[in-house]
């Protein structure tokens, strides 16, 4: 009972990142600019250790010189840079990495059988003995039995939305794949965008989306990891005949739906199967698919395992970051249009894309919502409208009205009053259904929000940074950013509101990396907002939280000259081991 693993894993509303690559055709100076904004947990829990970021620089003289950030425990940068290229990682939220095959299982007395191509076949029973710590404190051996078919172990899954209950096999082309290290080591050695893409294509390990830029002005989008090589036609042919079943639930009674070779190994999709994009314009992604990731262009359709943009394949699939609409991509497309209208793009112009904290939902729908004030509105609705009318429609720390709108909009999204294009095209935007039958629902949601804030003791125009903050040295540092559901590109997803504000940030803009080249030389400004310390008091954590609060990045030293000039706070030198006479390191590791 005391183990955190004895408790259910809480669903925390999704996970996401942003990245923008600006190519030589739109950048002043013809080099590229990369703005990487991977999101990760701000608060570590036993279920989030793997998505807690740390920052480092790895150098083997003459062999390797790469820096950036990665999830705790992974030894190479997933978002990073070397002298020639810079890249950023995004969750492959729309990619389907495996398929489920629904099996037909019969049990006759002690014999288990399954049906395949109209034949009955015997299942084998595999036993595994595991030593288990009993409540008594004694260790005892327990035997667990698993059913196995020619497609590997079978699993009984309860009914869930999009998945009927029953026995399933799982075909995952990423199984037994340990190429994640090779993938990012090869990326670290790349000297151009095209080399980077080739490195990923030859070492697909960890499933993710990557956006890359180089000093020559070339940019690209590439998907890492293996996917099932199944076309939409095959998908339709093999799909379980059930309108409620997710599109990757296949008919396990047909051997043709196994997606395995004659040795039983999962089939691997070839390079030509993937929607790789090379450009010199703008590539942007907010955890959506390849389809609209090159700004101003619509990519041709690729198989639906990369993202669904056709009505026939929409069952049970999110558009981005576990959301069925993606206001972040719409806001990003709007910001790209605004940037291009200003002329050539510079590094100074791109950081506000994150830090202006514009609220897409408010900019798009608030005027229409305020028109409802005179429709049989209560005193609570009138109070709310007064606050929202004065709000700057941003989620800056001093913004008054952002808290009220955040709590209200959560209710609107849950009531499913938003209409979005099924293909996810950001140019089509989204619509809020304010039809006569829904007006009472909207007004009730606003009344409930006012009541909630009153009960928690908050004035309706409480400044956003007074409820979204981090504490260091006994002092509250007001923060900014907000919910994916409101279209904030500076995503900071807070835990549910309580009497003291938002108790912590679930995940969000943990790392921001702005890379450009000046006269051919790499220039990096970055910030790890939580300072790698997870609530532990330190000068580094306080400094980086303060920088984040002030919307500032700092220059990262990269070259040997930069590092020699850096203000070293502490250093640890690893020298020759006296035990085995191995040379561990020849130079100090500097913590700056």
CSV table of N, CA, C and O in Angstrom, one decimal, residues 427-495:
chain,number,residue,atom,x,y,z
A,427,UNK,N,-5.5,26.4,-41.2
A,427,UNK,CA,-6.1,27.5,-41.9
A,427,UNK,C,-7.6,27.5,-41.8
A,427,UNK,O,-8.2,28.6,-41.9
A,428,UNK,N,-8.2,26.4,-41.5
A,428,UNK,CA,-9.7,26.3,-41.3
A,428,UNK,C,-10.1,26.7,-39.9
A,428,UNK,O,-11.3,26.9,-39.6
A,429,UNK,N,-9.1,26.8,-39.0
A,429,UNK,CA,-9.4,27.3,-37.6
A,429,UNK,C,-10.4,26.3,-36.9
A,429,UNK,O,-10.4,25.1,-37.2
A,430,UNK,N,-11.1,26.8,-35.9
A,430,UNK,CA,-12.1,26.0,-35.2
A,430,UNK,C,-13.2,26.9,-34.9
A,430,UNK,O,-13.1,28.1,-34.9
A,431,UNK,N,-14.4,26.3,-34.5
A,431,UNK,CA,-15.6,27.1,-34.3
A,431,UNK,C,-16.2,26.7,-32.9
A,431,UNK,O,-16.1,25.5,-32.6
A,432,UNK,N,-16.7,27.6,-32.2
A,432,UNK,CA,-17.4,27.4,-30.9
A,432,UNK,C,-18.9,27.4,-31.2
A,432,UNK,O,-19.4,28.4,-31.8
A,433,UNK,N,-19.6,26.3,-30.9
A,433,UNK,CA,-21.0,26.2,-31.2
A,433,UNK,C,-21.8,27.1,-30.2
A,433,UNK,O,-22.0,26.6,-29.0
A,434,UNK,N,-22.2,28.3,-30.6
A,434,UNK,CA,-23.0,29.2,-29.7
A,434,UNK,C,-24.4,29.2,-30.2
A,434,UNK,O,-25.0,30.3,-30.4
A,435,UNK,N,-25.0,28.0,-30.5
A,435,UNK,CA,-26.3,28.0,-31.0
A,435,UNK,C,-27.3,28.1,-29.8
A,435,UNK,O,-26.9,28.0,-28.7
A,436,UNK,N,-28.5,28.5,-30.1
A,436,UNK,CA,-29.5,28.8,-28.9
A,436,UNK,C,-29.6,27.6,-27.9
A,436,UNK,O,-29.7,27.9,-26.7
A,437,UNK,N,-29.5,26.4,-28.3
A,437,UNK,CA,-29.6,25.3,-27.4
A,437,UNK,C,-28.3,25.2,-26.5
A,437,UNK,O,-28.4,24.6,-25.4
A,438,UNK,N,-27.2,25.8,-26.9
A,438,UNK,CA,-26.0,25.7,-26.1
A,438,UNK,C,-25.7,26.9,-25.3
A,438,UNK,O,-24.8,26.9,-24.4
A,439,UNK,N,-26.4,28.0,-25.5
A,439,UNK,CA,-26.2,29.2,-24.8
A,439,UNK,C,-26.4,28.9,-23.3
A,439,UNK,O,-25.5,29.3,-22.4
A,440,UNK,N,-27.4,28.3,-22.8
A,440,UNK,CA,-27.6,28.0,-21.4
A,440,UNK,C,-26.4,27.2,-20.8
A,440,UNK,O,-26.0,27.4,-19.7
A,441,UNK,N,-25.9,26.2,-21.6
A,441,UNK,CA,-24.8,25.4,-21.2
A,441,UNK,C,-23.5,26.3,-20.9
A,441,UNK,O,-22.8,26.2,-19.9
A,442,UNK,N,-23.3,27.2,-21.9
A,442,UNK,CA,-22.1,28.1,-21.8
A,442,UNK,C,-22.3,29.0,-20.5
A,442,UNK,O,-21.3,29.2,-19.8
A,443,UNK,N,-23.5,29.6,-20.4
A,443,UNK,CA,-23.7,30.5,-19.2
A,443,UNK,C,-23.6,29.7,-17.9
A,443,UNK,O,-23.0,30.3,-16.9
A,444,UNK,N,-24.1,28.5,-17.9
A,444,UNK,CA,-23.9,27.7,-16.7
A,444,UNK,C,-22.5,27.4,-16.4
A,444,UNK,O,-22.1,27.4,-15.2
A,445,UNK,N,-21.7,27.1,-17.4
A,445,UNK,CA,-20.2,26.9,-17.2
A,445,UNK,C,-19.6,28.1,-16.6
A,445,UNK,O,-18.7,28.0,-15.7
A,446,UNK,N,-20.0,29.3,-17.0
A,446,UNK,CA,-19.4,30.5,-16.5
A,446,UNK,C,-19.8,30.7,-15.0
A,446,UNK,O,-19.0,31.1,-14.2
A,447,UNK,N,-21.1,30.5,-14.7
A,447,UNK,CA,-21.6,30.6,-13.4
A,447,UNK,C,-20.8,29.6,-12.4
A,447,UNK,O,-20.5,30.0,-11.3
A,448,UNK,N,-20.7,28.4,-12.9
A,448,UNK,CA,-20.0,27.4,-12.1
A,448,UNK,C,-18.5,27.8,-11.8
A,448,UNK,O,-18.0,27.6,-10.7
A,449,UNK,N,-17.9,28.4,-12.8
A,449,UNK,CA,-16.5,28.9,-12.6
A,449,UNK,C,-16.5,30.0,-11.6
A,449,UNK,O,-15.6,30.0,-10.7
A,450,UNK,N,-17.4,31.0,-11.6
A,450,UNK,CA,-17.4,32.1,-10.6
A,450,UNK,C,-17.6,31.5,-9.3
A,450,UNK,O,-17.0,31.9,-8.3
A,451,UNK,N,-18.5,30.5,-9.1
A,451,UNK,CA,-18.8,29.9,-7.8
A,451,UNK,C,-17.6,29.2,-7.3
A,451,UNK,O,-17.2,29.3,-6.1
A,452,UNK,N,-16.9,28.5,-8.2
A,452,UNK,CA,-15.7,27.7,-7.8
A,452,UNK,C,-14.6,28.7,-7.3
A,452,UNK,O,-14.0,28.5,-6.2
A,453,UNK,N,-14.4,29.8,-8.0
A,453,UNK,CA,-13.3,30.8,-7.5
A,453,UNK,C,-13.7,31.5,-6.3
A,453,UNK,O,-12.9,31.7,-5.4
A,454,UNK,N,-15.0,31.8,-6.1
A,454,UNK,CA,-15.5,32.3,-4.9
A,454,UNK,C,-15.3,31.4,-3.7
A,454,UNK,O,-14.8,31.8,-2.6
A,455,UNK,N,-15.6,30.1,-3.9
A,455,UNK,CA,-15.4,29.1,-2.8
A,455,UNK,C,-14.0,28.9,-2.5
A,455,UNK,O,-13.6,28.6,-1.3
A,456,UNK,N,-13.1,29.0,-3.4
A,456,UNK,CA,-11.6,28.9,-3.1
A,456,UNK,C,-11.0,30.2,-2.6
A,456,UNK,O,-9.9,30.2,-2.2
A,457,UNK,N,-11.8,31.2,-2.6
A,457,UNK,CA,-11.3,32.5,-1.9
A,457,UNK,C,-10.6,33.4,-2.9
A,457,UNK,O,-9.8,34.3,-2.4
A,458,UNK,N,-10.7,33.2,-4.2
A,458,UNK,CA,-10.0,34.1,-5.2
A,458,UNK,C,-10.9,35.1,-5.7
A,458,UNK,O,-12.1,34.9,-6.1
A,459,UNK,N,-10.4,36.4,-5.8
A,459,UNK,CA,-11.1,37.4,-6.6
A,459,UNK,C,-11.1,37.0,-8.0
A,459,UNK,O,-10.1,36.3,-8.5
A,460,UNK,N,-12.1,37.4,-8.8
A,460,UNK,CA,-12.2,36.9,-10.2
A,460,UNK,C,-11.0,37.5,-11.1
A,460,UNK,O,-10.7,36.9,-12.1
A,461,UNK,N,-10.5,38.6,-10.7
A,461,UNK,CA,-9.4,39.2,-11.5
A,461,UNK,C,-8.0,39.0,-10.8
A,461,UNK,O,-7.1,39.8,-11.0
A,462,UNK,N,-7.9,37.8,-10.1
A,462,UNK,CA,-6.6,37.5,-9.5
A,462,UNK,C,-5.6,37.3,-10.7
A,462,UNK,O,-5.8,36.7,-11.7
A,463,UNK,N,-4.4,37.9,-10.5
A,463,UNK,CA,-3.4,37.9,-11.5
A,463,UNK,C,-2.9,36.5,-11.7
A,463,UNK,O,-2.7,35.7,-10.7
A,464,UNK,N,-2.6,36.1,-12.9
A,464,UNK,CA,-2.3,34.7,-13.3
A,464,UNK,C,-1.0,34.3,-12.5
A,464,UNK,O,-0.9,33.1,-12.0
A,465,UNK,N,0.0,35.1,-12.4
A,465,UNK,CA,1.2,34.7,-11.7
A,465,UNK,C,1.1,34.6,-10.2
A,465,UNK,O,2.0,34.1,-9.6
A,466,UNK,N,0.0,35.0,-9.7
A,466,UNK,CA,-0.3,34.8,-8.2
A,466,UNK,C,-0.9,33.4,-7.9
A,466,UNK,O,-0.9,33.0,-6.8
A,467,UNK,N,-1.3,32.7,-9.0
A,467,UNK,CA,-1.7,31.3,-8.8
A,467,UNK,C,-0.9,30.3,-9.5
A,467,UNK,O,-0.8,29.1,-9.2
A,468,UNK,N,-0.1,30.8,-10.6
A,468,UNK,CA,0.9,29.9,-11.3
A,468,UNK,C,2.2,30.4,-10.9
A,468,UNK,O,2.7,31.5,-11.4
A,469,UNK,N,2.9,29.7,-10.0
A,469,UNK,CA,4.2,30.2,-9.5
A,469,UNK,C,5.0,29.0,-9.0
A,469,UNK,O,4.6,27.9,-8.9
A,470,UNK,N,6.3,29.3,-8.8
A,470,UNK,CA,7.2,28.4,-8.1
A,470,UNK,C,7.8,29.1,-6.9
A,470,UNK,O,7.9,30.3,-6.9
A,471,UNK,N,8.1,28.3,-5.9
A,471,UNK,CA,8.7,28.9,-4.7
A,471,UNK,C,10.1,28.6,-4.5
A,471,UNK,O,10.5,27.4,-4.7
A,472,UNK,N,11.0,29.5,-4.3
A,472,UNK,CA,12.4,29.3,-4.0
A,472,UNK,C,12.8,30.3,-3.0
A,472,UNK,O,12.5,31.5,-3.0
A,473,UNK,N,13.6,29.8,-2.0
A,473,UNK,CA,14.0,30.7,-0.9
A,473,UNK,C,12.9,31.3,-0.1
A,473,UNK,O,13.0,32.4,0.4
A,474,UNK,N,11.7,30.6,-0.1
A,474,UNK,CA,10.6,31.1,0.6
A,474,UNK,C,9.9,32.2,-0.2
A,474,UNK,O,8.9,32.8,0.4
A,475,UNK,N,10.3,32.5,-1.4
A,475,UNK,CA,9.7,33.6,-2.2
A,475,UNK,C,9.0,33.0,-3.4
A,475,UNK,O,9.5,32.1,-4.1
A,476,UNK,N,7.8,33.5,-3.7
A,476,UNK,CA,7.1,33.0,-4.8
A,476,UNK,C,7.6,33.8,-6.1
A,476,UNK,O,7.6,35.0,-6.1
A,477,UNK,N,7.9,33.0,-7.1
A,477,UNK,CA,8.3,33.6,-8.4
A,477,UNK,C,7.1,33.4,-9.3
A,477,UNK,O,6.7,32.3,-9.7
A,478,UNK,N,6.4,34.5,-9.7
A,478,UNK,CA,5.2,34.4,-10.6
A,478,UNK,C,5.6,33.9,-12.0
A,478,UNK,O,6.6,34.4,-12.5
A,479,UNK,N,4.9,33.0,-12.6
A,479,UNK,CA,5.2,32.5,-13.9
A,479,UNK,C,4.1,32.9,-14.9
A,479,UNK,O,3.2,33.5,-14.6
A,480,UNK,N,4.4,32.4,-16.1
A,480,UNK,CA,3.5,32.7,-17.2
A,480,UNK,C,3.3,31.5,-18.1
A,480,UNK,O,4.0,30.5,-17.9
A,481,UNK,N,2.5,31.6,-19.1
A,481,UNK,CA,2.2,30.4,-20.0
A,481,UNK,C,0.9,29.8,-19.5
A,481,UNK,O,0.2,30.3,-18.6
A,482,UNK,N,0.4,28.8,-20.3
A,482,UNK,CA,-0.9,28.3,-19.9
A,482,UNK,C,-1.2,27.0,-20.7
A,482,UNK,O,-0.4,26.3,-21.2
A,483,UNK,N,-2.5,26.7,-20.8
A,483,UNK,CA,-3.0,25.4,-21.2
A,483,UNK,C,-3.0,25.2,-22.7
A,483,UNK,O,-3.2,26.1,-23.5
A,484,UNK,N,-2.6,24.0,-23.1
A,484,UNK,CA,-2.7,23.6,-24.5
A,484,UNK,C,-4.1,23.9,-25.1
A,484,UNK,O,-4.3,24.3,-26.2
A,485,UNK,N,-5.1,23.6,-24.3
A,485,UNK,CA,-6.5,23.7,-24.7
A,485,UNK,C,-6.9,25.1,-25.1
A,485,UNK,O,-7.8,25.3,-25.8
A,486,UNK,N,-6.2,26.1,-24.6
A,486,UNK,CA,-6.4,27.5,-24.9
A,486,UNK,C,-5.5,28.0,-26.0
A,486,UNK,O,-5.6,29.1,-26.4
A,487,UNK,N,-4.6,27.1,-26.5
A,487,UNK,CA,-3.8,27.5,-27.6
A,487,UNK,C,-2.5,28.3,-27.2
A,487,UNK,O,-2.0,29.0,-28.0
A,488,UNK,N,-2.1,28.1,-25.9
A,488,UNK,CA,-0.9,28.8,-25.5
A,488,UNK,C,0.3,28.1,-26.0
A,488,UNK,O,0.5,26.9,-25.8
A,489,UNK,N,1.2,28.7,-26.8
A,489,UNK,CA,2.4,28.1,-27.3
A,489,UNK,C,3.4,27.9,-26.2
A,489,UNK,O,4.2,27.0,-26.2
A,490,UNK,N,3.4,28.8,-25.2
A,490,UNK,CA,4.2,28.6,-24.0
A,490,UNK,C,3.3,27.8,-23.1
A,490,UNK,O,2.8,28.2,-22.1
A,491,UNK,N,3.3,26.5,-23.4
A,491,UNK,CA,2.4,25.6,-22.6
A,491,UNK,C,2.9,25.3,-21.2
A,491,UNK,O,4.1,24.9,-21.1
A,492,UNK,N,2.1,25.6,-20.3
A,492,UNK,CA,2.4,25.2,-18.9
A,492,UNK,C,1.1,24.6,-18.3
A,492,UNK,O,0.2,25.3,-18.0
A,493,UNK,N,1.1,23.3,-18.3
A,493,UNK,CA,-0.2,22.6,-17.9
A,493,UNK,C,-0.1,22.4,-16.3
A,493,UNK,O,0.6,21.6,-15.8
A,494,UNK,N,-1.0,23.2,-15.6
A,494,UNK,CA,-1.0,23.1,-14.2
A,494,UNK,C,-1.8,22.0,-13.6
A,494,UNK,O,-2.8,21.6,-14.3
A,495,UNK,N,-1.5,21.6,-12.4
A,495,UNK,CA,-2.4,20.6,-11.7
A,495,UNK,C,-3.6,21.3,-11.3
A,495,UNK,O,-3.7,22.6,-11.3
